[in-house]
Each structure stands twice: as structure tokens, then as C-alpha cells.
Amino acid sequence: TTWQQCSISRTYCTPESRRCVCETGRQPGHPRHGMMERVGLAVVWGGLAYTLNHGGVGNDHRVPDALWAGALAAISGMEAWVKFGAPLLPKYIALSVGGRVFQHLEACEWGLLLGSLAAHRRDTTVLAVGGILTLQSLLIAPHLQRVAKYRIVEALTIKQQASPRQELSEAEAAILSAYEPQVRGFRAMKWMHVAFVLAEAAKIALLLVGSERLLGWL
């Protein structure tokens, strides 16, 4: 099948069927639906952080710190690795889901950070966590996203070669066509994954220190 890029960003069409498939496999209705989702999450979580830090429940910043730490522990500490143990979930699908989840978690974290700063928080906890988040967003996360795309391309290529009579689905073919140019010649740096895990652990530890007296307050 010949794939060509159409006017919708990151969307590919088959000339034969005249149908478009997004990288996510959904029919394109909103070209930037992923970005809009992340912006929406950032706004919601930012508003929540601002409310809790600035005249919210008990006017105590330990509440949003505990909320932030809980979100990180739930995703990075459990969901991120548990899904790979699901026997009916192919690894390349788990990687696709994981990449999307972490992009949206990052948006929530930026919302929490900006909401806290807007509430005039300048304590060590929020500044340190903000510094780590910035490092992750600019350096570590983009590399890990490319690693995930590389593994997805690798898995889909193997699937395509192993089953010549069973063509890839439209969504899989679109993703393969979109990701291949992005990962051509790419070399993964294993230490980046270790750095990401350590950064997540450091953020959780800092946030728990910031909310250590929460139980006493309750």
C-alpha cells in the first residue's frame, strides 16, 4: 500500500480507500486532539494546584504535594511496568499506551507546577521538583519517546515480515509509515531510562518530604 501524508498533521491516507488514519489509529476529527487533551489536563490540574495552595483545603501546600506524589507513584510506580505483564497485550501496544500516558502525566505535572508557582510558592520542594521536571521534559522524555517508537517500528516490521499473508491494519501501517523516518539511524541510550526512573523516584521523595506532616494535619 502506498501511503502519503495529507494536510492533517501526523495523519496518513491510503489513496485507494481515501481514508485517513491518525498515528493513534483514530479517524481524524481534530488534528491536534492530543495536544488539546494535554493542555486541558494542564489547565485542570493547574487550577486544582492553585486552589489547594492558595486558600484551598486548610490553606496547606502539603495537600497538593501528596496529590502529586500519589499520581507519580500510581503511574511510574505501578502502571508503567504492570501493563507489560498482561499476557494478551502485545509489547508494541503497551509501548504505544505507555508513551501516551506519560505525555499526559507530564502535562498534569506542568499544570501542578505552574499552579503552585502561581500561588506564590517558592519553597525548596516545588523548585527542586520543577527543576527535575524541566530536565525530564527537555532531555530525557523526548529520547524515551523515540525509544518507544523504535521498538514499535521494530515489532511491526517483524510482524509484517513474519506474516506476509496477513497485512498490517490501517492504523498499524500508518504508524509504521510515520515512525520509520523518525527513528532511522537512532541509537537508544540505556542510561536514559535509568535516569528517568531515578528522576521519578527523586520527585516522589521530595514531594513526600514536603507533605510529611499531612497525616498529622488530618
Coordinates of N, CA, C and O in Angstrom, one line a residue, residues 109-189:
E109 N 1.7 17.3 35.4 CA 2.8 17.7 36.3 C 3.1 19.2 36.0 O 3.3 20.0 37.0
W110 N 3.1 19.6 34.7 CA 3.3 21.0 34.5 C 2.2 21.9 35.0 O 2.4 23.0 35.4
G111 N 1.0 21.4 34.9 CA -0.1 22.1 35.5 C 0.0 22.3 37.0 O -0.2 23.4 37.5
L112 N 0.4 21.2 37.7 CA 0.6 21.3 39.1 C 1.7 22.2 39.5 O 1.6 23.0 40.4
L113 N 2.8 22.2 38.7 CA 4.0 23.1 38.9 C 3.6 24.5 38.7 O 3.8 25.4 39.6
L114 N 3.0 24.8 37.6 CA 2.6 26.2 37.3 C 1.5 26.7 38.2 O 1.5 27.9 38.6
G115 N 0.6 25.9 38.6 CA -0.4 26.3 39.5 C 0.1 26.6 40.9 O -0.3 27.6 41.6
S116 N 1.1 25.8 41.3 CA 1.8 26.1 42.6 C 2.6 27.4 42.5 O 2.6 28.2 43.5
L117 N 3.3 27.6 41.4 CA 4.1 28.9 41.3 C 3.1 30.1 41.2 O 3.5 31.1 41.8
A118 N 2.0 29.9 40.6 CA 1.0 31.0 40.5 C 0.5 31.3 41.9 O 0.0 32.5 42.1
A119 N 0.5 30.4 42.8 CA 0.0 30.6 44.2 C 1.1 31.1 45.0 O 1.0 31.1 46.3
H120 N 2.2 31.6 44.4 CA 3.3 32.2 45.1 C 4.1 31.2 46.0 O 4.7 31.6 47.0
R121 N 4.2 30.0 45.5 CA 5.1 29.0 46.2 C 6.5 29.1 45.7 O 6.7 29.0 44.5
R122 N 7.4 29.3 46.6 CA 8.8 29.3 46.1 C 9.7 28.5 47.1 O 10.9 28.8 47.3
D123 N 9.1 27.5 47.7 CA 9.8 26.7 48.6 C 10.7 25.7 47.9 O 10.6 25.5 46.7
T124 N 11.6 25.0 48.7 CA 12.6 24.1 48.1 C 11.9 23.0 47.4 O 12.4 22.6 46.3
T125 N 10.8 22.4 47.9 CA 10.2 21.3 47.3 C 9.8 21.6 45.9 O 10.1 20.9 44.9
V126 N 9.0 22.6 45.7 CA 8.4 22.9 44.4 C 9.5 23.3 43.4 O 9.4 23.0 42.2
L127 N 10.5 24.0 43.8 CA 11.6 24.5 42.9 C 12.4 23.3 42.5 O 12.8 23.2 41.3
A128 N 12.7 22.4 43.4 CA 13.6 21.2 43.1 C 12.8 20.3 42.2 O 13.4 19.8 41.2
V129 N 11.5 20.0 42.5 CA 10.7 19.1 41.6 C 10.6 19.8 40.2 O 10.6 19.1 39.2
G130 N 10.4 21.1 40.2 CA 10.3 21.8 38.9 C 11.5 21.7 38.1 O 11.5 21.5 36.9
G131 N 12.7 21.7 38.7 CA 14.0 21.6 38.0 C 14.1 20.2 37.4 O 14.5 20.1 36.3
I132 N 13.7 19.2 38.2 CA 13.8 17.8 37.7 C 12.8 17.6 36.5 O 13.2 17.0 35.5
L133 N 11.6 18.2 36.7 CA 10.6 18.0 35.6 C 11.1 18.7 34.3 O 10.9 18.2 33.2
T134 N 11.7 19.8 34.4 CA 12.2 20.5 33.3 C 13.3 19.7 32.6 O 13.3 19.6 31.3
L135 N 14.2 19.1 33.3 CA 15.2 18.3 32.8 C 14.6 17.1 32.1 O 15.0 16.7 30.9
Q136 N 13.6 16.5 32.7 CA 13.0 15.3 32.0 C 12.3 15.7 30.7 O 12.4 15.0 29.7
S137 N 11.6 16.8 30.7 CA 10.8 17.3 29.6 C 11.7 17.7 28.4 O 11.4 17.4 27.2
L138 N 12.9 18.3 28.7 CA 13.7 18.8 27.6 C 14.7 17.7 27.1 O 15.1 17.7 25.9
L139 N 15.1 16.8 28.0 CA 16.2 15.9 27.6 C 15.8 14.4 27.6 O 16.0 13.7 26.6
I140 N 15.2 14.0 28.7 CA 15.0 12.5 28.9 C 13.8 12.0 28.2 O 13.9 11.0 27.5
A141 N 12.7 12.7 28.4 CA 11.4 12.2 27.9 C 11.4 12.1 26.3 O 11.0 11.1 25.8
P142 N 11.9 13.1 25.6 CA 12.0 13.0 24.1 C 12.8 11.8 23.7 O 12.4 11.1 22.7
H143 N 13.9 11.5 24.3 CA 14.7 10.3 24.0 C 13.9 9.0 24.2 O 13.9 8.1 23.3
L144 N 13.2 8.9 25.3 CA 12.4 7.7 25.6 C 11.3 7.6 24.7 O 10.9 6.4 24.4
Q145 N 10.7 8.7 24.3 CA 9.6 8.6 23.3 C 10.1 8.0 22.0 O 9.4 7.2 21.3
R146 N 11.3 8.4 21.6 CA 11.9 7.8 20.3 C 12.3 6.4 20.5 O 12.2 5.6 19.6
V147 N 12.7 6.0 21.7 CA 13.0 4.6 22.0 C 11.7 3.8 21.8 O 11.7 2.7 21.2
A148 N 10.6 4.3 22.4 CA 9.3 3.6 22.2 C 8.9 3.4 20.8 O 8.5 2.4 20.3
K149 N 9.1 4.5 20.0 CA 8.8 4.5 18.6 C 9.7 3.5 17.8 O 9.2 2.7 16.9
Y150 N 10.9 3.4 18.2 CA 11.9 2.5 17.6 C 11.4 1.1 17.8 O 11.4 0.2 16.9
R151 N 11.0 0.8 19.1 CA 10.6 -0.6 19.4 C 9.3 -0.9 18.7 O 9.1 -2.1 18.3
I152 N 8.4 0.0 18.6 CA 7.2 -0.2 17.8 C 7.4 -0.5 16.4 O 6.9 -1.4 15.8
V153 N 8.3 0.3 15.7 CA 8.7 0.0 14.3 C 9.3 -1.4 14.2 O 9.0 -2.1 13.3
E154 N 10.2 -1.7 15.1 CA 10.8 -3.0 15.1 C 9.8 -4.1 15.2 O 9.8 -5.1 14.4
A155 N 8.8 -4.0 16.1 CA 7.8 -5.0 16.3 C 6.9 -5.2 15.1 O 6.6 -6.3 14.7
L156 N 6.5 -4.0 14.5 CA 5.6 -4.0 13.4 C 6.3 -4.6 12.1 O 5.7 -5.3 11.3
T157 N 7.6 -4.3 12.0 CA 8.3 -4.8 10.9 C 8.4 -6.3 10.9 O 8.3 -7.0 9.9
I158 N 8.7 -6.8 12.1 CA 8.8 -8.2 12.3 C 7.5 -8.9 12.1 O 7.4 -10.0 11.4
K159 N 6.4 -8.3 12.5 CA 5.1 -8.8 12.3 C 4.7 -8.9 10.8 O 4.2 -9.8 10.3
Q160 N 5.1 -7.8 10.1 CA 4.9 -7.7 8.7 C 5.6 -8.8 7.9 O 5.1 -9.4 7.0
Q161 N 6.9 -9.0 8.3 CA 7.7 -10.0 7.6 C 7.4 -11.4 7.9 O 7.5 -12.3 7.1
A162 N 6.9 -11.6 9.2 CA 6.6 -13.0 9.6 C 5.2 -13.5 9.1 O 5.0 -14.7 9.0
S163 N 4.4 -12.5 8.8 CA 3.0 -12.9 8.3 C 2.7 -12.2 7.0 O 2.0 -11.2 7.0
P164 N 3.3 -12.6 5.9 CA 3.2 -11.9 4.6 C 1.7 -12.0 4.1 O 1.3 -11.1 3.4
R165 N 1.0 -13.0 4.5 CA -0.4 -13.1 4.0 C -1.4 -12.2 4.9 O -2.5 -12.0 4.5
Q166 N -0.9 -11.9 6.1 CA -1.7 -11.1 7.0 C -1.2 -9.6 7.0 O -0.2 -9.4 7.7
E167 N -1.8 -8.7 6.3 CA -1.3 -7.4 6.2 C -1.6 -6.7 7.5 O -2.5 -7.0 8.3
L168 N -0.7 -5.6 7.8 CA -1.0 -4.8 8.9 C -2.3 -4.1 8.8 O -2.8 -3.8 7.7
S169 N -2.9 -3.8 9.9 CA -4.1 -3.0 9.9 C -3.8 -1.6 9.4 O -2.6 -1.2 9.3
E170 N -4.8 -0.8 9.0 CA -4.6 0.5 8.6 C -3.9 1.4 9.6 O -3.0 2.2 9.3
A171 N -4.3 1.2 10.9 CA -3.6 2.0 11.9 C -2.2 1.6 12.1 O -1.3 2.5 12.2
E172 N -1.9 0.3 12.1 CA -0.5 -0.2 12.2 C 0.3 0.3 11.1 O 1.5 0.7 11.2
A173 N -0.2 0.2 9.8 CA 0.6 0.6 8.7 C 0.8 2.1 8.7 O 1.9 2.6 8.3
A174 N -0.1 2.9 9.2 CA 0.0 4.4 9.3 C 1.1 4.7 10.3 O 1.9 5.6 10.1
I175 N 1.1 4.0 11.4 CA 2.1 4.3 12.5 C 3.5 3.9 12.0 O 4.4 4.6 12.2
L176 N 3.6 2.7 11.3 CA 4.8 2.3 10.8 C 5.4 3.3 9.8 O 6.6 3.7 9.8
S177 N 4.5 3.8 8.9 CA 5.0 4.8 7.9 C 5.4 6.1 8.6 O 6.3 6.8 8.1
A178 N 4.7 6.5 9.6 CA 5.0 7.8 10.3 C 6.3 7.7 11.2 O 7.1 8.6 11.2
Y179 N 6.5 6.5 11.8 CA 7.6 6.4 12.8 C 8.9 6.1 12.1 O 10.0 6.4 12.6
E180 N 8.9 5.3 11.0 CA 10.1 4.9 10.4 C 11.1 6.0 10.1 O 12.3 5.9 10.5
P181 N 10.7 7.1 9.5 CA 11.7 8.2 9.3 C 12.2 8.8 10.5 O 13.3 9.3 10.6
Q182 N 11.4 8.8 11.6 CA 11.8 9.4 12.8 C 12.8 8.6 13.6 O 13.6 9.2 14.4
V183 N 12.9 7.3 13.4 CA 13.9 6.5 14.1 C 15.0 5.9 13.3 O 15.8 5.1 13.8
R184 N 15.0 6.3 12.0 CA 16.1 5.8 11.1 C 17.4 6.2 11.7 O 17.7 7.4 11.8
G185 N 18.3 5.2 11.9 CA 19.6 5.5 12.4 C 19.7 5.8 13.9 O 20.7 6.2 14.4
F186 N 18.6 5.7 14.6 CA 18.5 6.0 16.0 C 19.2 5.0 16.8 O 19.1 3.8 16.6
R187 N 19.9 5.4 17.9 CA 20.5 4.5 18.8 C 20.1 4.9 20.2 O 20.3 6.0 20.7
A188 N 19.5 3.9 20.9 CA 19.0 4.1 22.3 C 20.1 4.2 23.3 O 21.1 3.4 23.2
M189 N 20.0 5.1 24.2 CA 21.0 5.2 25.3 C 20.3 4.6 26.6 O 19.4 5.2 27.1

